[in-house]
Short mmCIF file of C-alpha atoms in Angstrom, two decimals:
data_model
loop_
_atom_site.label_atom_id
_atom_site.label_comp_id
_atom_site.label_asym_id
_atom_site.label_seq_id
_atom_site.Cartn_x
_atom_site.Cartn_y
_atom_site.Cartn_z
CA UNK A 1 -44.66 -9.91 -6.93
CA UNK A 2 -45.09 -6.63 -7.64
CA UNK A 3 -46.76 -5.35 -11.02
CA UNK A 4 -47.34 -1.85 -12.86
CA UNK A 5 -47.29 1.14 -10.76
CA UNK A 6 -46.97 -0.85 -7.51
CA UNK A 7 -50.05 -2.87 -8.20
CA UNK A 8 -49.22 -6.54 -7.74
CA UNK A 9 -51.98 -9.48 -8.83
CA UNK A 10 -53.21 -10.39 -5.96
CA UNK A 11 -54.77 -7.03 -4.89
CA UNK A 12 -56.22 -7.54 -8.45
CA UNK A 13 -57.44 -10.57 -7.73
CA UNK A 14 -58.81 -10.72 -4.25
CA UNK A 15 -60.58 -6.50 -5.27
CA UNK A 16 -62.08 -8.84 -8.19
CA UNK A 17 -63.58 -11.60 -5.93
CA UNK A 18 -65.02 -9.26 -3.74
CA UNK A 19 -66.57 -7.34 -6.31
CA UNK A 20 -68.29 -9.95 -7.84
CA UNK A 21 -69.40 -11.36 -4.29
CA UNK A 22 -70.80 -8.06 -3.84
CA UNK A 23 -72.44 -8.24 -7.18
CA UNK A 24 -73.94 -11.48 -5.58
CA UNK A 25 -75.94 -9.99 -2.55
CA UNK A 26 -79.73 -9.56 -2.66
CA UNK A 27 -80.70 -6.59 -4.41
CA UNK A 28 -83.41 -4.08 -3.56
CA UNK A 29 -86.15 -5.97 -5.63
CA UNK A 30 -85.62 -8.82 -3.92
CA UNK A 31 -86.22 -7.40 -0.43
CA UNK A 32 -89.54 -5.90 -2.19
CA UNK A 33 -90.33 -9.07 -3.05
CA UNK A 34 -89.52 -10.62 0.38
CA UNK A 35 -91.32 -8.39 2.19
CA UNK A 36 -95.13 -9.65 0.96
CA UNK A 37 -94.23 -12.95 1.63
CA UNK A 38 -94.36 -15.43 5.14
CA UNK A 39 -92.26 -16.29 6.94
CA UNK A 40 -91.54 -20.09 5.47
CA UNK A 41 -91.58 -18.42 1.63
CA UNK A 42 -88.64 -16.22 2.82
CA UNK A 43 -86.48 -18.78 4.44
CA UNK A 44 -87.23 -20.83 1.13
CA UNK A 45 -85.71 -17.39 -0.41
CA UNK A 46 -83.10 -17.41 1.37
CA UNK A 47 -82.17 -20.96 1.16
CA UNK A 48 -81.72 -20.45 -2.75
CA UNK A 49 -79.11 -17.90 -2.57
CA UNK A 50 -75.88 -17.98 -0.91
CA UNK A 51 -77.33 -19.15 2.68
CA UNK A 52 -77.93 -22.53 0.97
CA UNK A 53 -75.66 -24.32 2.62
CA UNK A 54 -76.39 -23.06 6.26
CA UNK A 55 -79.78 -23.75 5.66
CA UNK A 56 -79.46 -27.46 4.70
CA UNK A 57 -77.18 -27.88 7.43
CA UNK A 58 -79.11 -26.54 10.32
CA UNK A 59 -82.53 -26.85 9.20
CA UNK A 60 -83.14 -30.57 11.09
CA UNK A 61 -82.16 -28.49 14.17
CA UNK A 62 -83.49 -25.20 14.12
CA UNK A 63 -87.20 -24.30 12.89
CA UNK A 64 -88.68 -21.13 11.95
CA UNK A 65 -87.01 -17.60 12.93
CA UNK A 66 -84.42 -19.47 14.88
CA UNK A 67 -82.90 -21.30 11.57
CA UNK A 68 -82.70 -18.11 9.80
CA UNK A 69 -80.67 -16.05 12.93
CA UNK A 70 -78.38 -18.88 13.22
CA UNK A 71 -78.31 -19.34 9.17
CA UNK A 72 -76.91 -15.50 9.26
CA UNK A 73 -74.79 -15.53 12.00
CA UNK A 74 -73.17 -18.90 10.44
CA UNK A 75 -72.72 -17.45 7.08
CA UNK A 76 -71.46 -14.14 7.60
CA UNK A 77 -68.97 -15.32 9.91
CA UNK A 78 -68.14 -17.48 7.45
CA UNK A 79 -67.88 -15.42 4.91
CA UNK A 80 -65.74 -12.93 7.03
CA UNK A 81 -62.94 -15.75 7.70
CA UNK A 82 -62.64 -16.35 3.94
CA UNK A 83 -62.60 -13.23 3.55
CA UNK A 84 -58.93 -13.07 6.03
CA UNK A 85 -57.59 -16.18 4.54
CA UNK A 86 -57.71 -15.10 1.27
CA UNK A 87 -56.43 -11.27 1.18
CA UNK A 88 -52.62 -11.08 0.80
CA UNK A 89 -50.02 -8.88 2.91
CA UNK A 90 -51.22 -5.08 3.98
CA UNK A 91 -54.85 -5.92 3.14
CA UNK A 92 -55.26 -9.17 5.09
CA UNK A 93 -53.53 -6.80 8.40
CA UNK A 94 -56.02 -4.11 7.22
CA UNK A 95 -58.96 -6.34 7.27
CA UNK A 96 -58.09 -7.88 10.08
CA UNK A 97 -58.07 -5.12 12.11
CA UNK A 98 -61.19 -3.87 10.84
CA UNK A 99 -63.20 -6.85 11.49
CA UNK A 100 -62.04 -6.58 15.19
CA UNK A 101 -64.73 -4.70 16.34
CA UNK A 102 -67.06 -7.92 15.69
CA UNK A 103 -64.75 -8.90 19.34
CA UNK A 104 -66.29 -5.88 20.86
CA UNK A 105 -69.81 -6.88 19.71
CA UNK A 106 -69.31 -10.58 20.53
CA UNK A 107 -68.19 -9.82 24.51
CA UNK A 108 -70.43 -7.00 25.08
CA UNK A 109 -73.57 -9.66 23.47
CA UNK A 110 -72.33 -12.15 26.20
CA UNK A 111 -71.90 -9.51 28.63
CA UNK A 112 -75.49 -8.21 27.91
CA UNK A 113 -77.33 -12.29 27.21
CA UNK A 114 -75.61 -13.14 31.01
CA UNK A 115 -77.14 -9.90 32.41
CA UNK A 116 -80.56 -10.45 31.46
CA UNK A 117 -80.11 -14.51 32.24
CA UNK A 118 -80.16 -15.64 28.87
CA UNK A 119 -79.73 -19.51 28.09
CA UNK A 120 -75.78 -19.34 26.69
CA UNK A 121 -77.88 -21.87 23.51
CA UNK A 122 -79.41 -18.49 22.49
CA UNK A 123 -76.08 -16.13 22.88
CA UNK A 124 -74.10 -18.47 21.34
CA UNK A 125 -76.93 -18.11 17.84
CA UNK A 126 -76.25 -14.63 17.67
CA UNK A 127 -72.46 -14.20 17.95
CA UNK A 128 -70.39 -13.88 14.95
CA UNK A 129 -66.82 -15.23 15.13
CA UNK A 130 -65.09 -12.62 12.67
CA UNK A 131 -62.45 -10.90 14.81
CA UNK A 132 -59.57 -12.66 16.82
CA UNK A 133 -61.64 -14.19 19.15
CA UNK A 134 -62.83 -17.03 17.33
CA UNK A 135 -65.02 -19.94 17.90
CA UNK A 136 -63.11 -21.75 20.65
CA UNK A 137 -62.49 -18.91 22.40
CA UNK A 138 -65.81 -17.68 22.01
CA UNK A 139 -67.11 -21.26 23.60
CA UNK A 140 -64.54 -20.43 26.47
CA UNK A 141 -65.94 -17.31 27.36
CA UNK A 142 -69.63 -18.67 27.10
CA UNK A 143 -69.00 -21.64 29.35
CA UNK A 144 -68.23 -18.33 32.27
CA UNK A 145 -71.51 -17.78 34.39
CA UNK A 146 -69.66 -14.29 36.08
CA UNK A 147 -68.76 -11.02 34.20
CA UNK A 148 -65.86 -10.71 36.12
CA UNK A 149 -64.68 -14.43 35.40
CA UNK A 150 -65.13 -13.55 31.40
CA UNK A 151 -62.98 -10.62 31.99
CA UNK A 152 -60.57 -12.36 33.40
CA UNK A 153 -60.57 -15.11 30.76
CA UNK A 154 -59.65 -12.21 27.78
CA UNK A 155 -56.17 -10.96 29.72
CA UNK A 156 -54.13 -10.70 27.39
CA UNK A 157 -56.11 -9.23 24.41
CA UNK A 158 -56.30 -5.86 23.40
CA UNK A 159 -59.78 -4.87 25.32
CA UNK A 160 -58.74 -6.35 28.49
CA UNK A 161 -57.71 -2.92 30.39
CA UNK A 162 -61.23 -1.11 29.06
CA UNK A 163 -63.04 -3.90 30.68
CA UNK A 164 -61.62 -3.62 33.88
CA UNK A 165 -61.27 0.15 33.89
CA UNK A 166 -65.24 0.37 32.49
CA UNK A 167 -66.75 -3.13 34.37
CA UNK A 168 -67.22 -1.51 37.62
CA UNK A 169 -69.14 1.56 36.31
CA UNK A 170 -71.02 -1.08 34.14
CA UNK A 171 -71.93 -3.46 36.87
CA UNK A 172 -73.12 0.17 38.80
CA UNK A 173 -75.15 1.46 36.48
CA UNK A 174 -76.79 -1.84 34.69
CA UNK A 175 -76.06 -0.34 31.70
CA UNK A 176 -72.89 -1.78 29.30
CA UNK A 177 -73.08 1.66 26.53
CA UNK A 178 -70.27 3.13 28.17
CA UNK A 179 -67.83 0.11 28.39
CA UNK A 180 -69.36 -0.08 24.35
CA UNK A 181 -68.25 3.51 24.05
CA UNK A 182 -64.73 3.35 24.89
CA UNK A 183 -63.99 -0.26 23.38
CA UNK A 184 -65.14 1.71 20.34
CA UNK A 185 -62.85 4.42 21.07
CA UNK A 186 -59.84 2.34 21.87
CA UNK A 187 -60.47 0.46 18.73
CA UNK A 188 -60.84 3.35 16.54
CA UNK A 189 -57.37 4.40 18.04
CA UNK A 190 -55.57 1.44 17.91
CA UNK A 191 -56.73 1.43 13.96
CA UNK A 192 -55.36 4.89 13.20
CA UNK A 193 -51.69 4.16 14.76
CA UNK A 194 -51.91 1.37 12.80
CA UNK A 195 -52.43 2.76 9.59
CA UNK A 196 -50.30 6.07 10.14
CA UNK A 197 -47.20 3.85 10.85
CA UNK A 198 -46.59 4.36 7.49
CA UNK A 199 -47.66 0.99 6.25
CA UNK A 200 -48.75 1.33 2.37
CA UNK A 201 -51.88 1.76 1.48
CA UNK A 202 -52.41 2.86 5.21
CA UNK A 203 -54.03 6.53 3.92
CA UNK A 204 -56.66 4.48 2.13
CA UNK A 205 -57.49 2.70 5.12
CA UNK A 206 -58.11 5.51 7.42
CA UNK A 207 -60.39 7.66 4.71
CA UNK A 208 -62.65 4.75 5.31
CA UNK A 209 -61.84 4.38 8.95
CA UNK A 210 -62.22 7.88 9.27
CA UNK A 211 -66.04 8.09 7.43
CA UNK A 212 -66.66 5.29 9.67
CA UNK A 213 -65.86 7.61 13.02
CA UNK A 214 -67.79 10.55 11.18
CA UNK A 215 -70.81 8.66 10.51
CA UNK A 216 -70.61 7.09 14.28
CA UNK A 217 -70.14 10.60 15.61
CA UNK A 218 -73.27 11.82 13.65
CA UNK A 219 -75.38 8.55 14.51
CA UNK A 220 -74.62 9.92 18.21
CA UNK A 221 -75.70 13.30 17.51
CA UNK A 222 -79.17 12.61 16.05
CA UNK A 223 -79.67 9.60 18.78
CA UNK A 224 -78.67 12.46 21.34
CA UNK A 225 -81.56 14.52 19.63
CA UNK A 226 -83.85 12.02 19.86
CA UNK A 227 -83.70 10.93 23.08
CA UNK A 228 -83.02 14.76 24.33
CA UNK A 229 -80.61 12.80 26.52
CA UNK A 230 -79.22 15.32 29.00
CA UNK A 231 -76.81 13.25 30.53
CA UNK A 232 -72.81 14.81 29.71
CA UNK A 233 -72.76 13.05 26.35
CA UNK A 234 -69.43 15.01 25.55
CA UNK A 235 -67.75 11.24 26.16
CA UNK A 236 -69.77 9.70 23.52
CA UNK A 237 -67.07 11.49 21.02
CA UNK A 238 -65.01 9.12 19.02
CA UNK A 239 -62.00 11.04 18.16
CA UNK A 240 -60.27 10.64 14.49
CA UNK A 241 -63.17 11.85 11.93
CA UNK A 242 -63.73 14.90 10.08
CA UNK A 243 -65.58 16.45 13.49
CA UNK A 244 -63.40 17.80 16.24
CA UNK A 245 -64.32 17.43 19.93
CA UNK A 246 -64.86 21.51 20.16
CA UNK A 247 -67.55 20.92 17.22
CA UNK A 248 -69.02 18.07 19.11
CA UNK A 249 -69.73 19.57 22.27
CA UNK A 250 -71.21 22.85 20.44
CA UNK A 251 -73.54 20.70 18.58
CA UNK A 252 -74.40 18.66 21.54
CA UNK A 253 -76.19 22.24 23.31
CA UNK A 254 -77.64 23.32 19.96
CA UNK A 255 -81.33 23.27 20.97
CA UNK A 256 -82.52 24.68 16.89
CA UNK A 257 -83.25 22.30 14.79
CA UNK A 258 -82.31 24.30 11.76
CA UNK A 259 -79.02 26.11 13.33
CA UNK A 260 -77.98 22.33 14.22
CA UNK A 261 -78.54 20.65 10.60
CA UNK A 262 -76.86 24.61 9.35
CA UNK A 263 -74.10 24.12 11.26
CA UNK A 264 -73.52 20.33 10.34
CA UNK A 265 -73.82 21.20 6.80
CA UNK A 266 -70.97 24.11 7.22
CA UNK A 267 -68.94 21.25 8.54
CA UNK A 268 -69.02 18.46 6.06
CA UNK A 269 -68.55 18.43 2.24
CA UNK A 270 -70.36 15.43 1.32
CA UNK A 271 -72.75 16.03 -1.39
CA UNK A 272 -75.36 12.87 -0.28
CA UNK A 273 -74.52 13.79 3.22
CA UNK A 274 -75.44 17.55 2.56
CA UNK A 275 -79.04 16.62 0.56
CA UNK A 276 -79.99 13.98 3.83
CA UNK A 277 -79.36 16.63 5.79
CA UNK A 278 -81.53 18.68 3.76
CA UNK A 279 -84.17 16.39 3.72
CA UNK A 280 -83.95 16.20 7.82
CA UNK A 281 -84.06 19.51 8.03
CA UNK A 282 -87.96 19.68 8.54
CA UNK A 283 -88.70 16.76 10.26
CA UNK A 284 -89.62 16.14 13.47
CA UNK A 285 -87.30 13.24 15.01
CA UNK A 286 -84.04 12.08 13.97
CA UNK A 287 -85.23 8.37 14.70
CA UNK A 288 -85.01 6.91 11.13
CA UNK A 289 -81.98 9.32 9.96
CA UNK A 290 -79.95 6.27 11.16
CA UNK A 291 -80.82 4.37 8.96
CA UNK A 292 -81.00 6.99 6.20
CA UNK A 293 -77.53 7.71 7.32
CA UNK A 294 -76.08 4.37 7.25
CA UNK A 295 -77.23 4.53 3.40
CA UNK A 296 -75.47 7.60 2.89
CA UNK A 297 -72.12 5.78 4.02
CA UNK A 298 -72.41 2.42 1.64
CA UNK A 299 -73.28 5.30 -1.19
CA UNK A 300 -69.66 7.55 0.07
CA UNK A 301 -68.10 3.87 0.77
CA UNK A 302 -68.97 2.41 -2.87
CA UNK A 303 -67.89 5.57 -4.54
CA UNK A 304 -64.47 5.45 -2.67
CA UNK A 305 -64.15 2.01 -3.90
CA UNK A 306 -64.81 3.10 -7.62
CA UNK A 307 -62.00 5.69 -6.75
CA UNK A 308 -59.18 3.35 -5.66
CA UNK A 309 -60.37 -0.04 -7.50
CA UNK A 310 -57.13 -1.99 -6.10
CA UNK A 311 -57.32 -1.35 -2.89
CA UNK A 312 -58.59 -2.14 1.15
CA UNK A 313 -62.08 -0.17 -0.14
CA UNK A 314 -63.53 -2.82 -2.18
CA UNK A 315 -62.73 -5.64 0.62
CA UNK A 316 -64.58 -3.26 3.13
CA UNK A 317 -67.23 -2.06 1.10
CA UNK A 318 -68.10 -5.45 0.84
CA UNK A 319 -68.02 -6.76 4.32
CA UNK A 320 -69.98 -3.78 5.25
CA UNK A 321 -72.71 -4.71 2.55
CA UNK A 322 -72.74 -8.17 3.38
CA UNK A 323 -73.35 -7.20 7.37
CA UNK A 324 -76.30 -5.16 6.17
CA UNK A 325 -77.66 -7.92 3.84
CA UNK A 326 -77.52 -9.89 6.96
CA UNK A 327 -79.10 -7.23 9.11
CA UNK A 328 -81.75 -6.83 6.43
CA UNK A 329 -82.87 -10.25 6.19
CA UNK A 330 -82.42 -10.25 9.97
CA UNK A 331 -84.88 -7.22 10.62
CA UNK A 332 -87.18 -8.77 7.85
CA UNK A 333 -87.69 -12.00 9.53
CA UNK A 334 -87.76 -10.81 12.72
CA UNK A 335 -90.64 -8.13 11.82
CA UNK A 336 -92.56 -10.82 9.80
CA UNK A 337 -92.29 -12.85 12.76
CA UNK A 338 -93.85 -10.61 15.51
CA UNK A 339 -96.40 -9.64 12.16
CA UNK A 340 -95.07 -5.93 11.60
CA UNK A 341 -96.57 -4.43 8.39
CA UNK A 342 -94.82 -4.43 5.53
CA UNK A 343 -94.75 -0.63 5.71
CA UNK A 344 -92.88 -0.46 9.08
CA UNK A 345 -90.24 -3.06 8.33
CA UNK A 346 -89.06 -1.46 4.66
CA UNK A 347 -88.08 1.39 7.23
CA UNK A 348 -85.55 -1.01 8.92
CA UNK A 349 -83.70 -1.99 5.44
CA UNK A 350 -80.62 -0.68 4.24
CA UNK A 351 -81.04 -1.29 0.65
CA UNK B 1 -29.82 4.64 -49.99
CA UNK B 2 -27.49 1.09 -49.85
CA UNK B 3 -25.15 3.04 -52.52
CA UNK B 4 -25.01 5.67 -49.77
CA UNK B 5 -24.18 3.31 -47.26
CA UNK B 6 -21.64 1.41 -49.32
CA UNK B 7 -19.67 4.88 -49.89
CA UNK B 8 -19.92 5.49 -45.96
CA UNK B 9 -18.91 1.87 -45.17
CA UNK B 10 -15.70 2.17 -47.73
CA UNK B 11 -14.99 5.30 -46.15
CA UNK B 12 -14.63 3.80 -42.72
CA UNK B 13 -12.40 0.56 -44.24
CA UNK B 14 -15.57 -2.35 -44.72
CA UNK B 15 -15.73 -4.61 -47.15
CA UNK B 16 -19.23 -5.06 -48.91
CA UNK B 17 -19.61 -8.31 -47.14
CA UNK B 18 -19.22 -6.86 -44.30
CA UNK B 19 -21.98 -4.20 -44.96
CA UNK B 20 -24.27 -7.65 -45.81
CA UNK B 21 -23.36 -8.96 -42.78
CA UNK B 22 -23.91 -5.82 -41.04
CA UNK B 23 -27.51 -5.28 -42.18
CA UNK B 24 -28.62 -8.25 -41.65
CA UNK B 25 -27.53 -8.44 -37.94
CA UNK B 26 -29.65 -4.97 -37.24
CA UNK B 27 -32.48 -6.75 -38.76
CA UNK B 28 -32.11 -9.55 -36.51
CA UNK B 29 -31.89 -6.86 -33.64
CA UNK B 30 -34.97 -5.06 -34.80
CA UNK B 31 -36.90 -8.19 -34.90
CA UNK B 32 -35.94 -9.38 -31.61
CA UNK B 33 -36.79 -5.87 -29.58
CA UNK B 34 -39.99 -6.06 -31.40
CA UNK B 35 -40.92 -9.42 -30.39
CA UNK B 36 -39.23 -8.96 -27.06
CA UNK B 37 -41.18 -5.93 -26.43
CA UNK B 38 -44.28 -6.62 -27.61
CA UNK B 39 -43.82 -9.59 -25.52
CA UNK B 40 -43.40 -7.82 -22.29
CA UNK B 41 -45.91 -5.62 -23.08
CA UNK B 42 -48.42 -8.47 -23.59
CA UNK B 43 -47.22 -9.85 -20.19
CA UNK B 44 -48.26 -6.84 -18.20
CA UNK B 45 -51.26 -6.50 -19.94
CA UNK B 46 -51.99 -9.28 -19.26
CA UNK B 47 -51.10 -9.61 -15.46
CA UNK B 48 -54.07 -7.56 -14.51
CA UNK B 49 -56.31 -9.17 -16.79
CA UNK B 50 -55.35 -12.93 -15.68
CA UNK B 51 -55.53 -12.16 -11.99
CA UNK B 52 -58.92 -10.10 -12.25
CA UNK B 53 -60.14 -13.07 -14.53
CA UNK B 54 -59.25 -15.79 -12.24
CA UNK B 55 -60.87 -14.16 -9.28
CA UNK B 56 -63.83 -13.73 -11.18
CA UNK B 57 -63.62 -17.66 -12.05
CA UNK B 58 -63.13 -18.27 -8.43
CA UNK B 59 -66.23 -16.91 -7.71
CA UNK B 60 -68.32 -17.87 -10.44
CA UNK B 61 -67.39 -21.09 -12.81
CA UNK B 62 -69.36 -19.89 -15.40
CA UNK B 63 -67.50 -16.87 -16.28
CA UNK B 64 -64.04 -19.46 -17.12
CA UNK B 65 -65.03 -18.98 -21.00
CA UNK B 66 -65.48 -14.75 -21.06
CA UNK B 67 -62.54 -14.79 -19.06
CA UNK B 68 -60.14 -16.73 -20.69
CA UNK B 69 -61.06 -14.77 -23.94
CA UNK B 70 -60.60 -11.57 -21.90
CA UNK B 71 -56.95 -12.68 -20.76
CA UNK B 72 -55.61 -13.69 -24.28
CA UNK B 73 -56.58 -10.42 -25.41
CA UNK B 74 -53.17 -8.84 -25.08
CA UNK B 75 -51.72 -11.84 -27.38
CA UNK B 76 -52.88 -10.01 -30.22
CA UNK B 77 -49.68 -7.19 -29.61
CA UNK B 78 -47.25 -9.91 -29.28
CA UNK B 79 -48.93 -10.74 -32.51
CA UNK B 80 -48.12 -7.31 -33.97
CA UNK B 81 -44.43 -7.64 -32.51
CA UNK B 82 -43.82 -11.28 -34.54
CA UNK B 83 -45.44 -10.12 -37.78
CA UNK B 84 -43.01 -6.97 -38.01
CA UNK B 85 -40.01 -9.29 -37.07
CA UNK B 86 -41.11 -12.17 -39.72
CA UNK B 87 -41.08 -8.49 -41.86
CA UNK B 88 -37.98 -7.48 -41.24
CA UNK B 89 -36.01 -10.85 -41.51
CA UNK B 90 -37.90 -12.21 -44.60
CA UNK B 91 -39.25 -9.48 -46.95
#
C-alpha cells in the first residue's frame, strides 16, 4: 500500500511507535534523581518503568546488581526483537542488518567470558540476543568449552571467515580487539553494499551508517591519544565515513594537540561536533570525549530523524537511545555497587 | 444568463426541455466531483493521521480518545464537499 509521495502507512505507523517509545525512556532528571539513591531504591526505580516486567519475573532468582544486569539484558533484547517483527519491508531488512553487530558483541563476550574462565551462568546474563544469532543459538555456542569449537559451530554465518582468518592472531596475542576490529569492518561493509544496491530508502540508511563509522573512527583517534598507543594503529580504520584512510593515518602521527583538534575541525562540518571539539581543545586527555562524543551523535542522530520523519532514522535513533538507557542504568548500578561517588558516575551517562 | 443559454441551445437545435434536462445533469456532476473529491481528499488525509494515531494507541491506551479525534479531523472537508453538492442539487 503505498500512500502520498511514496509514503505508505506503515512507515507512518511503526516511525510513530518508536517515537513515542522513545518519548518513554528515562529522562535526564530521572538519572539525577537515581544517582543519590541505593542501590535497592534504584532497582525499585527501575521496576516502575518499562523493566517492570523483567523485574517481577526474575527477581525470586536474581538479587541485587545481578537482577538489574539480567533485567537489562532481558529487556533490551526484547525490545530489539519487537522492534524486527514489527517494521514492514525495507525497514525491517534495514534494521535487521543494523542490529547485527549485537552478533559481533555476543561472540566476542563469549570469546572473552571463556578466556578469562568465566562460569557460562554469568556470560549468558550479559548477552543480548538482537542480531541473527538468537537465543538457541546463543545457548549452542555457550554449551562450547573451546574457541575453536565455537568457531566452528557459526560456519555458515556471515563472520565465520574473520574468525578463522583473525582467531589465530587472537589466540597469539591474548588479546580479541583485532578480531573486534575487522568484524566491525566487515560489518560496516557488508551494510554499505547493502544499502547502495539501490534498495529505497537505502541513502537514508547509510547517512546514519556512515555517522556511525565517523564517530567510531574519531572514538579511535582520541582512544589512540590517550593511550599514546604506538602500535601501527593505521588498521583500526573503518572505511565508509566522512574520513578517508590518507586523513586517518595523518592524524594518527599528529603529536599537537591543537594542530590535531585544527585539522579535525577542517575536516568535518558538524556544528555540535565542531563546538566539542572546541571545548577539547584545551584539555588534557581525551578520556571522557567518548562519552561527550557519543552525545554529540544521539544530538546529529535525533536531528536526522526530525529531518526524514518517515523513515529508518527514527527506528535507529531509538534503538540507539534505548542501548544507552540500558548502558546508563547499567554504569549507574554498577558504580553504586562498588560505592563510586555520585560525581564520578554522572561522567559515565549518556543523557 | 438562462435567456442566453436558451438562444445558444436553439441555435444548436435543443428543445427547452432539453436545456432543463441538461442543467440539471451538470449539477448532478458538480455535486458528485465535489463529494467525490473531497472524499478522496479526506481519505489521504486521513491515511497518515489513522496510521500515526494507531501507533500511538499501540503504545499507549490512553491516547485512543486524542487520537480518534485527531483522525476524524479530515471528515470535516468531506463535510465541505456534501454541503456544496446538497447546494447545488437543492437550492
Amino acid at each position: 500500500m503505498v500512500g502520498v509521495r511514496g509514503i505508505s502507512a506503515p512507515y507512518i505507523y511503526v516511525c510513530t511507535r518508536m517515537r513515542v517509545r522513545k518519548a518513554k525512556l528515562i529522562p535526564k532528571e530521572e538519572y539525577q534523581r537515581m544517582l543519590n539513591m541505593g542501590l535497592p531504591e534504584i532497582t525499585r526505580i527501575i521496576g516502575e518503568t518499562e523493566y517492570k516486567q523483567e523485574i517481577d519475573e526474575l527477581g525470586t532468582t536474581f538479587k541485587g546488581i545481578d537482577l538489574i544486569e539480567v533485567a537489562l539484558s532481558w529487556n533490551l533484547a526484547k525490545e530489539y526483537q519487537k522492534i524486527q517483527e514489527i517494521t514492514p519491508g525495507n525497514l525491517k531488512q534495514f534494521t535487521q542488518a543494523y542490529l547485527r553487530r549485537w552478533d559481533i558483541q555476543n561472540v566476542l563476550t563469549i570469546f572473552r567470558g571463556r578466556m578469562q574462565g568465566s562460569a557460562t551462568g554469568k556470560i549468558k546474563e550479559i548477552l543480548v540476543p538482537a542480531g541473527s544469532l538468537d537465543t538457541k543459538a546463543l545457548d549452542r555456542l555457550l554449551a562450547e568449552d573451546n574457541p575453536e569449537r565455537i568457531i566452528e559451530a557459526l560456519k555458515g554465518h556471515h563472520m565465520y571467515p574473520v574468525l578463522v582468518r583473525e582467531y589465530p592472531y587472537a589466540k597469539e596475542s591474548g588479546s580479541f580487539s583485532r578480531m573486534e576490529n575487522e568484524l566491525f569492518k566487515q560489518f560496516y561493509a557488508e551494510i554499505i553494499t547493502g544499502a547502495e544496491s539501490g534498495i529505497k530508502g537505502g541513502n537514508l540508511f547509510l547517512d546514519f551508517i556512515r555517522l556511525d563509522i565517523d564517530v567510531k573512527n574519531l572514538k579511535t583517534l582520541f582512544r589512540l591519544r590517550a593511550d599514546a598507543c604506538e602500535e601501527d594503529a593505521r588498521e583500526m580504520y573503518i572505511p565508509g565515513g566522512a574520513l578517508s584512510a590518507t586523513n586517518f593515518s595523518n592524524l594518527i602521527l599528529i603529536r599537537n594537540q591543537g594542530e590535531f583538534i585544527d585539522m579535525l575541525k577542517g575536516l568535518y562540518r558538524q556544528k555540535a561536533l565542531l563546538a566539542l571539539l572546541d571545548e577539547i581543545r584545551e584539555e588534557k586527555t581525551f578520556r571522557d570525549a567518548e562519552i561527550r562524543l557519543t552525545r554529540v551523535q544521539l544530538e546529529q542522530m535525533e536531528r536526522m530523524s526530525k529531518r526524514h520523519p518517515i523513515s529508518i532514522h527514527p527506528i535507529l535513533v531509538y534503538l540507539e537511545k534505548k542501548k544507552y538507557e540500558v548502558f546508563n542504568l547499567r554504569a549507574l548500578a554498577r558504580g553504586k555497587e562498588s560505592k563510586l561517588p555520585s560525581e564520578k558516575i554522572v561522567n559515565y551517562l549518556v543523557m | 444568463m438562462a435567456a442566453e443559454a436558451i438562444v445558444a441551445a436553439v441555435d444548436v437545435g435543443m428543445t427547452v426541455e432539453q436545456i432543463a434536462a441538461s442543467q440539471l445533469g451538470m449539477k448532478a456532476i458538480g455535486a458528485g466531483i465535489a463529494v467525490g473529491l473531497t472524499g478522496i481528499g479526506s481519505g489521504v488525509a486521513e491515511m497518515g493521521i489513522g496510521s500515526a494515531a494507531v501507533g500511538a494507541v499501540a503504545e499507549n491506551k490512553d491516547m485512543f480518545g486524542l487520537a480518534l479525534l485527531f483522525t476524524v479531523i479530515p471528515e470535516t472537508i468531506v463535510i465541505f464537499g456534501l454541503v456544496v453538492a446538497l447546494l447545488l442539487l437543492f437550492v
